[in-house]
Coordinates of N, CA, C and O in Angstrom, one line a residue:
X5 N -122.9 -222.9 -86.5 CA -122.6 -223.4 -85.2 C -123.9 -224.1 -84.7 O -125.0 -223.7 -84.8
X6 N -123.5 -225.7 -84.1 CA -124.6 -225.6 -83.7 C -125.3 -225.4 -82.7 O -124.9 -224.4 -82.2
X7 N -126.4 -226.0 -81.9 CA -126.9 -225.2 -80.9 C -126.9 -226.6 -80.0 O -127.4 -227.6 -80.4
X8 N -126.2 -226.6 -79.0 CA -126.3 -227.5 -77.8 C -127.0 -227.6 -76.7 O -126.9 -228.7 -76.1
X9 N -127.9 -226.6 -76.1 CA -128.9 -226.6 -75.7 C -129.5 -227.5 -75.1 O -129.6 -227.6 -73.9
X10 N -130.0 -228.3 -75.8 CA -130.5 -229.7 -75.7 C -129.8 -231.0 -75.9 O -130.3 -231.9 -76.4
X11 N -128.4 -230.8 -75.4 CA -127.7 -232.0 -75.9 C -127.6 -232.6 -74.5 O -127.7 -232.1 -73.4
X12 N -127.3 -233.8 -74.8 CA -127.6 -234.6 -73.5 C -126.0 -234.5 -72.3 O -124.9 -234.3 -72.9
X13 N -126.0 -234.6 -71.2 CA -124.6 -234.2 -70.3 C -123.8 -235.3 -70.6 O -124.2 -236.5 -70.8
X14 N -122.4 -234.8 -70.5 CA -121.7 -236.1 -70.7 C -121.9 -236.7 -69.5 O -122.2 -236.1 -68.5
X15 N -121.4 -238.5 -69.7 CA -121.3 -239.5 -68.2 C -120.7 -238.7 -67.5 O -119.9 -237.8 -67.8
X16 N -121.2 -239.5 -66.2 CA -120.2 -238.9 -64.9 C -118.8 -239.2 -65.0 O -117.8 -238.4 -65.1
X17 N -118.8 -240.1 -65.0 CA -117.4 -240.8 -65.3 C -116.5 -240.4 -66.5 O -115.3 -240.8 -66.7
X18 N -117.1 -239.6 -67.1 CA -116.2 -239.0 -68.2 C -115.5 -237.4 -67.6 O -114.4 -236.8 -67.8
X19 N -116.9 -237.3 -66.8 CA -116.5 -236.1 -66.2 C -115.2 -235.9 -65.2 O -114.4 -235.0 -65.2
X20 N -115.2 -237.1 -64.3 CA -115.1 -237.5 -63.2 C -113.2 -238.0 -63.5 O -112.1 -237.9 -62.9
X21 N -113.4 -238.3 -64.1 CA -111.7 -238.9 -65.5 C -111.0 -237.5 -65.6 O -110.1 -237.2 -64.9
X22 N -111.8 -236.6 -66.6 CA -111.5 -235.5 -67.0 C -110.8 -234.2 -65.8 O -109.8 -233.6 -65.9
X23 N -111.6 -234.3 -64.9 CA -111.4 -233.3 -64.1 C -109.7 -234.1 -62.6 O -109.0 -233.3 -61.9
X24 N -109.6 -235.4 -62.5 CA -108.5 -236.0 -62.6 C -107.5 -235.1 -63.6 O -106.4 -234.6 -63.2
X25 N -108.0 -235.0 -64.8 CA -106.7 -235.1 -65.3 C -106.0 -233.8 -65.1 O -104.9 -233.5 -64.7
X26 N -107.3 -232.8 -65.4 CA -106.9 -231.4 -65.0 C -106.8 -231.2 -63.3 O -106.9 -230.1 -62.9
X27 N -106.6 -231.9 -62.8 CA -106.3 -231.9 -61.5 C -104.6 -232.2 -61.4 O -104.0 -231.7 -60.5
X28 N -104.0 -232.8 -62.2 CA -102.5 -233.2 -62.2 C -102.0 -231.8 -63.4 O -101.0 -231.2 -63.5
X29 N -103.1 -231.8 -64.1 CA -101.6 -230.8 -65.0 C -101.8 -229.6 -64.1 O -101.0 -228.7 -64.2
X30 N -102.9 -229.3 -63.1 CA -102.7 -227.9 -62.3 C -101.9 -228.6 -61.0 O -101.9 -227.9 -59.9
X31 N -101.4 -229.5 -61.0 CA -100.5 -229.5 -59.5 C -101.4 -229.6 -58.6 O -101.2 -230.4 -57.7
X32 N -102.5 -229.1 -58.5 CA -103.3 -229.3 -57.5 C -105.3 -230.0 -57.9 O -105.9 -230.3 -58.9
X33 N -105.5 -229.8 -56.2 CA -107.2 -230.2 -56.6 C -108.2 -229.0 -56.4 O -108.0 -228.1 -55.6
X34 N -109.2 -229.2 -57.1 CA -110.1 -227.7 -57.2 C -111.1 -228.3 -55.8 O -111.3 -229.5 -55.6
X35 N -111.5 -227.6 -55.2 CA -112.4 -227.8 -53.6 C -113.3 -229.1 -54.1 O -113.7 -229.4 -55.2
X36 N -113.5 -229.7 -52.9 CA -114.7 -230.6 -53.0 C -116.0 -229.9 -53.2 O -117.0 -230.5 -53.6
X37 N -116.0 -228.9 -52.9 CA -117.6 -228.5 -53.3 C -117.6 -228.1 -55.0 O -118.6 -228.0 -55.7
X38 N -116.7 -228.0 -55.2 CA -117.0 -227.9 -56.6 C -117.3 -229.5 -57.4 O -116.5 -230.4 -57.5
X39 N -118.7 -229.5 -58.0 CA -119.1 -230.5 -58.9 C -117.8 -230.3 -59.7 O -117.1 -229.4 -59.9
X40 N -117.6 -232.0 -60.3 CA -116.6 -231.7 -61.7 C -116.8 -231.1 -63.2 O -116.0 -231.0 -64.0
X41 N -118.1 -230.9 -63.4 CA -118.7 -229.8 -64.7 C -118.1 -228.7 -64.0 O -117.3 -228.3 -64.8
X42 N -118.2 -227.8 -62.4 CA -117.7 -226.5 -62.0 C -116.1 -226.6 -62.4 O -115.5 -225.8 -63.1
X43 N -115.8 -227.5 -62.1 CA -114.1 -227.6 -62.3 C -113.8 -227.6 -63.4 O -113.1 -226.7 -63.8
X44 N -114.4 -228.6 -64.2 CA -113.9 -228.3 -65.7 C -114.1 -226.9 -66.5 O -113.3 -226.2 -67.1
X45 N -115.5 -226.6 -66.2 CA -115.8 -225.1 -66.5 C -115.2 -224.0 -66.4 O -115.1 -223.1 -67.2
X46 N -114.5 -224.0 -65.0 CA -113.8 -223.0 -64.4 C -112.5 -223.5 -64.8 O -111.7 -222.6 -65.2
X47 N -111.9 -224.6 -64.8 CA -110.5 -224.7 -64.9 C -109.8 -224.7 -66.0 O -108.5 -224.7 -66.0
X48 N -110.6 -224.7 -67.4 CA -110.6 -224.4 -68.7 C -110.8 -223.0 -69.0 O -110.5 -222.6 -70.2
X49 N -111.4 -221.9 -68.1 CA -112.1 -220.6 -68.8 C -113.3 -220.9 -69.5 O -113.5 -220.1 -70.4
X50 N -114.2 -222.1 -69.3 CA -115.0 -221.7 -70.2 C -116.3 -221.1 -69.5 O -117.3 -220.8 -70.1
X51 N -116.1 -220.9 -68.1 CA -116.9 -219.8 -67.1 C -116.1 -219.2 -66.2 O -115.4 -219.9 -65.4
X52 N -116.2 -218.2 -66.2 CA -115.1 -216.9 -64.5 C -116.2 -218.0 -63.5 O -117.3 -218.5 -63.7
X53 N -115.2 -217.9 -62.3 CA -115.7 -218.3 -60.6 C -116.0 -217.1 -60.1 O -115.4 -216.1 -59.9
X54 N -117.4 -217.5 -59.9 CA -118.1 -216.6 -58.6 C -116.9 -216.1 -57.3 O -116.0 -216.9 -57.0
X55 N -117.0 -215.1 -56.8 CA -116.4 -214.2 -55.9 C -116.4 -215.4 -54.8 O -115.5 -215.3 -54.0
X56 N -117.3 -216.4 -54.5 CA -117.2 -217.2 -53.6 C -116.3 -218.3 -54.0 O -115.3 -218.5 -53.2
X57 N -116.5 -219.0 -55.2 CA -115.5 -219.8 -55.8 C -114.2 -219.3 -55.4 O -113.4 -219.7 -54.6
X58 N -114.0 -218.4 -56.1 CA -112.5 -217.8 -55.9 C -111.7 -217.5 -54.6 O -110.5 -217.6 -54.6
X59 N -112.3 -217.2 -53.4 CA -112.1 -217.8 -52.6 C -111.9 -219.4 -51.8 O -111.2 -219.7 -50.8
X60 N -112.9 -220.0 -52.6 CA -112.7 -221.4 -52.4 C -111.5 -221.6 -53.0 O -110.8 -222.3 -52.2
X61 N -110.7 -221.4 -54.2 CA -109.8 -222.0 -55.2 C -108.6 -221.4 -54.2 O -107.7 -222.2 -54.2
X62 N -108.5 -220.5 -53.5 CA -107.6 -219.6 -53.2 C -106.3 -219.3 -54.3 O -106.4 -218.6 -55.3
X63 N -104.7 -220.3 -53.6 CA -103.5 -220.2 -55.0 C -103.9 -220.3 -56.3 O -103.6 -219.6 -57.2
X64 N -104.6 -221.2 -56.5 CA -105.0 -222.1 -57.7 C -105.8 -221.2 -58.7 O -105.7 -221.4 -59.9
X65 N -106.6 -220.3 -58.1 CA -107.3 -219.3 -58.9 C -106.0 -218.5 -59.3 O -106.3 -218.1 -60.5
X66 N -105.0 -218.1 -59.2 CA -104.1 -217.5 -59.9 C -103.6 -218.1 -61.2 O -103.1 -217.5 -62.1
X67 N -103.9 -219.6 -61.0 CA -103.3 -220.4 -62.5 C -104.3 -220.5 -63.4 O -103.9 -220.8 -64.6
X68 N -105.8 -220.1 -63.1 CA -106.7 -220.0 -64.2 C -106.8 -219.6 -65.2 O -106.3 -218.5 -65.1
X69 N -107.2 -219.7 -66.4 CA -107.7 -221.3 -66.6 C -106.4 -221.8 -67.2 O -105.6 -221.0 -67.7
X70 N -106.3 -223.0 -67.1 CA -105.3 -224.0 -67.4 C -105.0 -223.9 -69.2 O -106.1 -224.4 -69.7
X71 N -104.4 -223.7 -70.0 CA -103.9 -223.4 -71.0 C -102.9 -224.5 -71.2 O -102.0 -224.4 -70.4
X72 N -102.9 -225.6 -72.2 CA -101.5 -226.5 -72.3 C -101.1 -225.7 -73.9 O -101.8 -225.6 -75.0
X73 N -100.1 -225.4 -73.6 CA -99.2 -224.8 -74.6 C -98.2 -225.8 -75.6 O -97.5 -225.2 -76.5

Protein backbone atom coordinates (compact mmCIF):
# COMPACT_ATOMS: atom_id res chain seq x y z
CA UNK A 1 0.00 0.00 0.00
CA UNK A 2 1.15 3.06 -0.57
CA UNK A 3 1.55 5.89 1.72
CA UNK A 4 -0.38 9.15 0.74
CA UNK A 5 0.53 11.28 3.38
CA UNK A 6 2.26 13.58 1.36
CA UNK A 7 0.40 13.49 -1.74
CA UNK A 8 -0.63 16.63 -3.03
CA UNK A 9 -4.96 17.63 -2.53
CA UNK A 10 -6.88 17.19 -5.41
CA UNK A 11 -8.12 20.71 -7.41
CA UNK A 12 -10.88 22.41 -6.05
CA UNK A 13 -12.75 21.96 -8.83
CA UNK A 14 -12.51 18.40 -8.94
CA UNK A 15 -13.70 18.48 -5.56
CA UNK A 16 -16.26 20.91 -6.15
CA UNK A 17 -17.68 18.57 -9.43
CA UNK A 18 -17.46 15.54 -7.26
CA UNK A 19 -19.41 16.58 -4.36
CA UNK A 20 -22.28 17.89 -7.13
CA UNK A 21 -22.46 14.66 -8.12
CA UNK A 22 -22.90 13.10 -4.77
CA UNK A 23 -25.27 15.72 -4.02
CA UNK A 24 -27.86 14.30 -6.86
CA UNK A 25 -27.44 10.65 -6.30
CA UNK A 26 -28.33 11.56 -2.41
CA UNK A 27 -31.45 13.60 -3.47
CA UNK A 28 -30.19 16.16 -1.39
CA UNK A 29 -27.34 18.82 -0.36
CA UNK A 30 -24.92 18.22 2.57
CA UNK A 31 -24.84 21.93 4.81
CA UNK A 32 -22.92 24.73 3.52
CA UNK A 33 -20.61 24.61 6.27
CA UNK A 34 -19.42 21.51 5.26
CA UNK A 35 -16.08 22.03 2.96
CA UNK A 36 -16.54 19.61 -0.13
CA UNK A 37 -13.39 17.13 1.16
CA UNK A 38 -16.17 17.06 4.56
CA UNK A 39 -18.86 15.96 2.15
CA UNK A 40 -17.12 13.71 0.20
CA UNK A 41 -15.50 12.14 3.26
CA UNK A 42 -18.58 11.81 5.13
CA UNK A 43 -20.83 11.03 2.24
CA UNK A 44 -18.70 8.07 1.04
CA UNK A 45 -17.89 6.60 4.72
CA UNK A 46 -14.63 7.33 4.36
CA UNK A 47 -14.89 9.39 7.94
CA UNK A 48 -18.13 9.11 10.67
CA UNK A 49 -19.57 12.97 11.23
CA UNK A 50 -18.87 14.56 14.35
CA UNK A 51 -22.04 14.64 16.78
CA UNK A 52 -22.15 18.22 15.46
CA UNK A 53 -22.13 17.22 11.80
CA UNK A 54 -24.83 14.94 12.25
CA UNK A 55 -26.94 17.24 13.47
CA UNK A 56 -26.06 19.57 10.71
CA UNK A 57 -26.90 16.60 8.00
CA UNK A 58 -30.17 15.98 9.95
CA UNK A 59 -32.51 13.29 7.26
CA UNK A 60 -29.57 12.95 5.15
CA UNK A 61 -27.36 11.42 7.86
CA UNK A 62 -29.79 8.46 7.82
CA UNK A 63 -28.67 7.74 4.05
CA UNK A 64 -24.93 7.58 5.01
CA UNK A 65 -22.63 6.84 3.41
CA UNK A 66 -23.91 6.67 -0.12
CA UNK A 67 -23.21 3.15 -1.59
CA UNK A 68 -24.13 2.87 -5.56
CA UNK A 69 -25.01 -0.70 -5.93
Amino acid sequence: MRDLQNAAEPPAEGLARSREMLEEIAEAAFPASFSDKDALLVGTGRRAPADAEKAELGELAAKLPLVLG
